[in-house]
Amino acid sequence: GDSVTQMEGPVTLSEEAFLTINCTYTATGYPSLFWYVQYPGEGLQLLLKATKADDKGSNKGFEATYRKETTSFHLEKGSVQVSDSAVYFCALTSFSGGYNKLIFGAGTRLAVHP
Amino acid sequence: EAGVAQSPRYKIIEKRQSVAFWCNPISGHATLYWYQQILGQGPKLLIQFQNNGVVDDSQLPKDRFSAERLKGVDSTLKIQPAKLEDSAVYLCASSLSPDYYEQYFGPGTRLTVT
């Protein structure tokens, strides 16, 4: 079945460092790809999305490009802040039984220190 | 716009006891989801409702879990009897329609079974 694999955390960075969180996927068909973020004590929030190959999703300084040839959707940010500390989930939509279903990776915890 | 509301936020019970979680989705959202998020894993879909009908409950352990969505608005998820492996965060999410990609998540209920 469809699945998402993320790099294991935690990822620990200093403020203003460059961030990459790797995400690869396995899917039949043409899924849409997402990054969700979960701040401490809060629910998941959609961070960015890409719906077709070569699309680039971006939001709040984060970017990810839908790479069909490498089945990847890596999350990047040029300069992280302490406020970016959170758990990041890569996800895809899997069409099944007439409905779209979100399938999540295991999550990657990011800790940014001053 | 009010977000997805869930209660309680935390619950501790002994194994073999029963427990119920409540979710109030965003007004006007026809589709409601319950996810189970075990520590260190991504959310896993348990059940999906379209209005007050079930469209996907393939991952719901039906011998002990049940869910309902009366009048197509609020929903409750029940576990009876609970097992140690049910310790997890239970997330509720809603979206405008089942083929709309963006889901809005509540803060979750953290269940500990001792």
Tab-separated table of C-alpha atoms in Angstrom:
chain	number	residue	atom	x	y	z
A	1	GLY	CA	0.000	0.000	0.000
A	2	ASP	CA	0.859	3.659	-0.105
A	3	SER	CA	3.378	4.839	2.504
A	4	VAL	CA	5.582	7.729	3.596
A	5	THR	CA	9.083	7.506	5.062
A	6	GLN	CA	10.697	10.409	6.909
A	7	MET	CA	14.147	10.868	8.354
A	8	GLU	CA	14.337	10.028	12.022
A	9	GLY	CA	14.701	12.771	14.582
A	10	PRO	CA	15.310	14.586	16.633
A	11	VAL	CA	16.974	17.176	14.467
A	12	THR	CA	18.791	19.730	16.617
A	13	LEU	CA	19.940	23.003	15.062
A	14	SER	CA	21.187	26.387	16.106
A	15	GLU	CA	19.112	29.432	15.246
A	16	GLU	CA	19.659	30.653	11.651
A	17	ALA	CA	20.938	27.237	10.494
A	18	PHE	CA	19.714	25.600	7.277
A	19	LEU	CA	17.086	22.896	7.659
A	20	THR	CA	16.389	19.828	5.543
A	21	ILE	CA	13.973	17.082	6.571
A	22	ASN	CA	13.889	14.216	4.101
A	23	CYS	CA	10.656	12.584	2.982
A	24	THR	CA	10.140	9.845	0.406
A	25	TYR	CA	6.936	8.131	-0.580
A	26	THR	CA	5.522	5.038	-2.245
A	27	ALA	CA	2.209	5.426	-4.021
A	28	THR	CA	0.158	4.183	-6.920
A	29	GLY	CA	-1.275	6.890	-9.083
A	30	TYR	CA	-0.539	10.563	-8.547
A	31	PRO	CA	-0.891	11.585	-4.911
A	32	SER	CA	-0.872	15.086	-3.517
A	33	LEU	CA	1.882	15.686	-0.961
A	34	PHE	CA	1.786	17.672	2.257
A	35	TRP	CA	3.809	18.818	5.213
A	36	TYR	CA	1.955	19.228	8.494
A	37	VAL	CA	3.437	20.789	11.635
A	38	GLN	CA	2.517	20.071	15.259
A	39	TYR	CA	3.589	22.654	17.822
A	40	PRO	CA	3.718	21.569	21.486
A	41	GLY	CA	0.236	21.145	22.923
A	42	GLU	CA	-1.511	21.922	19.637
A	43	GLY	CA	-3.157	20.024	16.808
A	44	LEU	CA	-1.613	19.413	13.401
A	45	GLN	CA	-1.609	22.352	11.002
A	46	LEU	CA	-1.117	22.215	7.269
A	47	LEU	CA	2.226	23.871	6.488
A	48	LEU	CA	2.412	23.482	2.716
A	49	LYS	CA	1.240	21.293	-0.136
A	50	ALA	CA	2.010	20.269	-3.721
A	51	THR	CA	-0.531	18.591	-5.959
A	52	LYS	CA	1.522	17.554	-8.997
A	53	ALA	CA	5.056	16.761	-10.110
A	54	ASP	CA	7.526	19.688	-10.028
A	55	ASP	CA	5.148	21.838	-7.951
A	56	LYS	CA	6.831	23.752	-5.154
A	57	GLY	CA	4.876	24.353	-1.973
A	58	SER	CA	5.953	27.205	0.286
A	59	ASN	CA	4.811	28.883	3.479
A	60	LYS	CA	6.469	30.770	6.375
A	61	GLY	CA	9.890	30.406	4.750
A	62	PHE	CA	9.557	26.632	4.341
A	63	GLU	CA	9.667	25.033	0.892
A	64	ALA	CA	9.276	21.561	-0.584
A	65	THR	CA	9.314	20.403	-4.213
A	66	TYR	CA	7.337	17.407	-5.513
A	67	ARG	CA	9.961	15.212	-7.222
A	68	LYS	CA	8.264	12.350	-9.061
A	69	GLU	CA	11.518	10.894	-10.416
A	70	THR	CA	12.939	10.422	-6.921
A	71	THR	CA	9.548	10.053	-5.152
A	72	SER	CA	10.604	12.709	-2.675
A	73	PHE	CA	9.210	15.823	-0.996
A	74	HIS	CA	12.000	17.165	1.206
A	75	LEU	CA	11.246	20.085	3.518
A	76	GLU	CA	13.754	22.972	3.593
A	77	LYS	CA	14.163	26.318	5.310
A	78	GLY	CA	17.079	28.653	4.863
A	79	SER	CA	17.238	30.051	8.398
A	80	VAL	CA	15.384	28.402	11.270
A	81	GLN	CA	14.120	30.182	14.368
A	82	VAL	CA	13.494	28.924	17.894
A	83	SER	CA	9.778	29.248	17.174
A	84	ASP	CA	10.107	26.571	14.448
A	85	SER	CA	10.676	23.921	17.121
A	86	ALA	CA	7.912	21.376	16.519
A	87	VAL	CA	7.189	17.958	15.022
A	88	TYR	CA	6.923	17.882	11.226
A	89	PHE	CA	4.870	15.250	9.382
A	90	CYS	CA	5.073	14.420	5.699
A	91	ALA	CA	1.846	13.030	4.251
A	92	LEU	CA	0.186	12.005	1.010
A	93	THR	CA	-3.362	11.481	-0.157
A	94	SER	CA	-4.309	7.961	-1.102
A	95	PHE	CA	-7.478	7.552	-3.133
A	96	SER	CA	-9.411	4.535	-1.905
A	97	GLY	CA	-13.049	3.524	-2.105
A	98	GLY	CA	-14.020	6.806	-3.710
A	99	TYR	CA	-12.439	8.969	-1.030
A	100	ASN	CA	-9.114	10.604	-0.356
A	101	LYS	CA	-7.287	9.353	2.721
A	102	LEU	CA	-4.281	11.034	4.343
A	103	ILE	CA	-1.326	8.748	5.064
A	104	PHE	CA	1.310	10.180	7.390
A	105	GLY	CA	4.965	9.536	7.999
A	106	ALA	CA	6.206	8.945	11.549
A	107	GLY	CA	7.152	12.585	12.093
A	108	THR	CA	10.463	14.346	12.669
A	109	ARG	CA	11.032	16.409	15.803
A	110	LEU	CA	12.958	19.652	15.268
A	111	ALA	CA	14.592	21.445	18.185
A	112	VAL	CA	16.133	24.868	17.512
A	113	HIS	CA	18.242	26.455	20.221
A	114	PRO	CA	19.413	30.081	20.454
B	1	GLU	CA	-13.769	30.919	12.813
B	2	ALA	CA	-13.688	28.440	15.701
B	3	GLY	CA	-11.455	25.428	15.244
B	4	VAL	CA	-12.077	21.759	15.925
B	5	ALA	CA	-12.865	21.230	19.606
B	6	GLN	CA	-12.079	18.059	21.529
B	7	SER	CA	-12.592	16.955	25.108
B	8	PRO	CA	-11.251	15.856	27.424
B	9	ARG	CA	-7.644	16.853	26.740
B	10	TYR	CA	-6.225	14.160	29.012
B	11	LYS	CA	-7.615	10.912	30.378
B	12	ILE	CA	-6.074	8.197	32.542
B	13	ILE	CA	-7.941	4.906	32.980
B	14	GLU	CA	-7.181	1.348	34.011
B	15	LYS	CA	-7.230	-1.478	31.508
B	16	ARG	CA	-10.655	-3.017	30.922
B	17	GLN	CA	-12.380	0.274	31.761
B	18	SER	CA	-14.314	2.237	29.155
B	19	VAL	CA	-13.713	5.768	27.908
B	20	ALA	CA	-15.346	8.214	25.503
B	21	PHE	CA	-13.968	11.160	23.575
B	22	TRP	CA	-15.960	14.023	22.097
B	23	CYS	CA	-15.326	16.113	18.995
B	24	ASN	CA	-17.060	19.194	17.601
B	25	PRO	CA	-15.899	19.946	14.034
B	26	ILE	CA	-15.709	23.284	12.283
B	27	SER	CA	-19.178	24.518	11.395
B	28	GLY	CA	-20.218	23.458	7.904
B	29	HIS	CA	-17.611	20.733	7.552
B	30	ALA	CA	-19.311	17.616	6.220
B	31	THR	CA	-16.431	15.205	6.714
B	32	LEU	CA	-15.101	14.177	10.109
B	33	TYR	CA	-12.118	11.942	10.894
B	34	TRP	CA	-10.799	10.182	13.986
B	35	TYR	CA	-7.095	9.327	14.095
B	36	GLN	CA	-4.982	7.391	16.569
B	37	GLN	CA	-1.444	8.697	17.108
B	38	ILE	CA	0.782	6.332	19.074
B	39	LEU	CA	3.935	7.905	20.540
B	40	GLY	CA	6.649	8.153	17.902
B	41	GLN	CA	4.300	7.396	14.999
B	42	GLY	CA	2.243	9.415	12.585
B	43	PRO	CA	-1.533	9.619	12.902
B	44	LYS	CA	-3.450	6.587	11.659
B	45	LEU	CA	-7.010	6.959	10.404
B	46	LEU	CA	-9.543	5.025	12.484
B	47	ILE	CA	-12.824	6.157	10.966
B	48	GLN	CA	-14.169	8.712	8.505
B	49	PHE	CA	-17.706	10.113	8.455
B	50	GLN	CA	-19.456	11.908	5.646
B	51	ASN	CA	-22.268	13.806	7.399
B	52	ASN	CA	-23.603	11.114	9.756
B	53	GLY	CA	-22.663	8.106	7.628
B	54	VAL	CA	-19.483	6.040	7.877
B	55	VAL	CA	-17.410	5.971	4.670
B	56	ASP	CA	-14.263	4.232	5.962
B	57	ASP	CA	-13.806	2.271	9.170
B	58	SER	CA	-11.411	-0.337	7.836
B	59	GLN	CA	-8.774	0.430	10.499
B	60	LEU	CA	-11.168	0.608	13.458
B	61	PRO	CA	-10.844	-2.330	15.919
B	62	LYS	CA	-14.562	-2.933	15.995
B	63	ASP	CA	-14.456	-5.446	18.833
B	64	ARG	CA	-13.651	-2.613	21.251
B	65	PHE	CA	-13.918	0.717	19.428
B	66	SER	CA	-17.122	2.404	18.310
B	67	ALA	CA	-17.919	5.832	16.956
B	68	GLU	CA	-20.985	7.783	16.032
B	69	ARG	CA	-21.815	11.145	14.551
B	70	LEU	CA	-25.340	12.088	15.436
B	71	LYS	CA	-27.075	14.683	13.242
B	72	GLY	CA	-23.911	15.012	11.160
B	73	VAL	CA	-22.222	17.405	13.605
B	74	ASP	CA	-20.614	16.277	16.890
B	75	SER	CA	-18.975	12.889	17.176
B	76	THR	CA	-17.995	10.540	19.969
B	77	LEU	CA	-15.389	7.791	19.926
B	78	LYS	CA	-15.661	5.071	22.561
B	79	ILE	CA	-13.291	2.349	23.707
B	80	GLN	CA	-14.686	-0.552	25.717
B	81	PRO	CA	-12.816	-2.315	27.202
B	82	ALA	CA	-9.505	-0.472	26.981
B	83	LYS	CA	-6.172	-2.250	26.583
B	84	LEU	CA	-2.691	-1.023	27.426
B	85	GLU	CA	-1.882	-0.676	23.718
B	86	ASP	CA	-4.697	1.866	23.318
B	87	SER	CA	-2.513	4.473	25.046
B	88	ALA	CA	-2.198	7.185	22.411
B	89	VAL	CA	-3.371	10.626	21.358
B	90	TYR	CA	-6.763	10.564	19.650
B	91	LEU	CA	-7.098	13.299	17.075
B	92	CYS	CA	-10.271	14.558	15.477
B	93	ALA	CA	-10.175	16.410	12.165
B	94	SER	CA	-12.740	17.851	9.786
B	95	SER	CA	-12.856	19.030	6.189
B	96	LEU	CA	-15.384	20.622	3.870
B	97	SER	CA	-15.857	17.438	1.851
B	98	PRO	CA	-14.198	14.041	1.458
B	99	ASP	CA	-12.359	14.967	-1.700
B	100	TYR	CA	-11.098	18.261	-0.322
B	101	TYR	CA	-7.481	17.803	0.642
B	102	GLU	CA	-7.156	20.112	3.652
B	103	GLN	CA	-8.088	18.679	7.015
B	104	TYR	CA	-8.275	20.810	10.174
B	105	PHE	CA	-7.165	19.080	13.350
B	106	GLY	CA	-8.226	19.477	16.956
B	107	PRO	CA	-5.708	19.494	19.825
B	108	GLY	CA	-6.277	15.820	20.590
B	109	THR	CA	-7.038	13.742	23.673
B	110	ARG	CA	-4.083	12.034	25.328
B	111	LEU	CA	-5.218	8.649	26.710
B	112	THR	CA	-3.095	6.684	29.168
B	113	VAL	CA	-4.196	3.142	30.001
B	114	THR	CA	-2.549	1.672	33.113
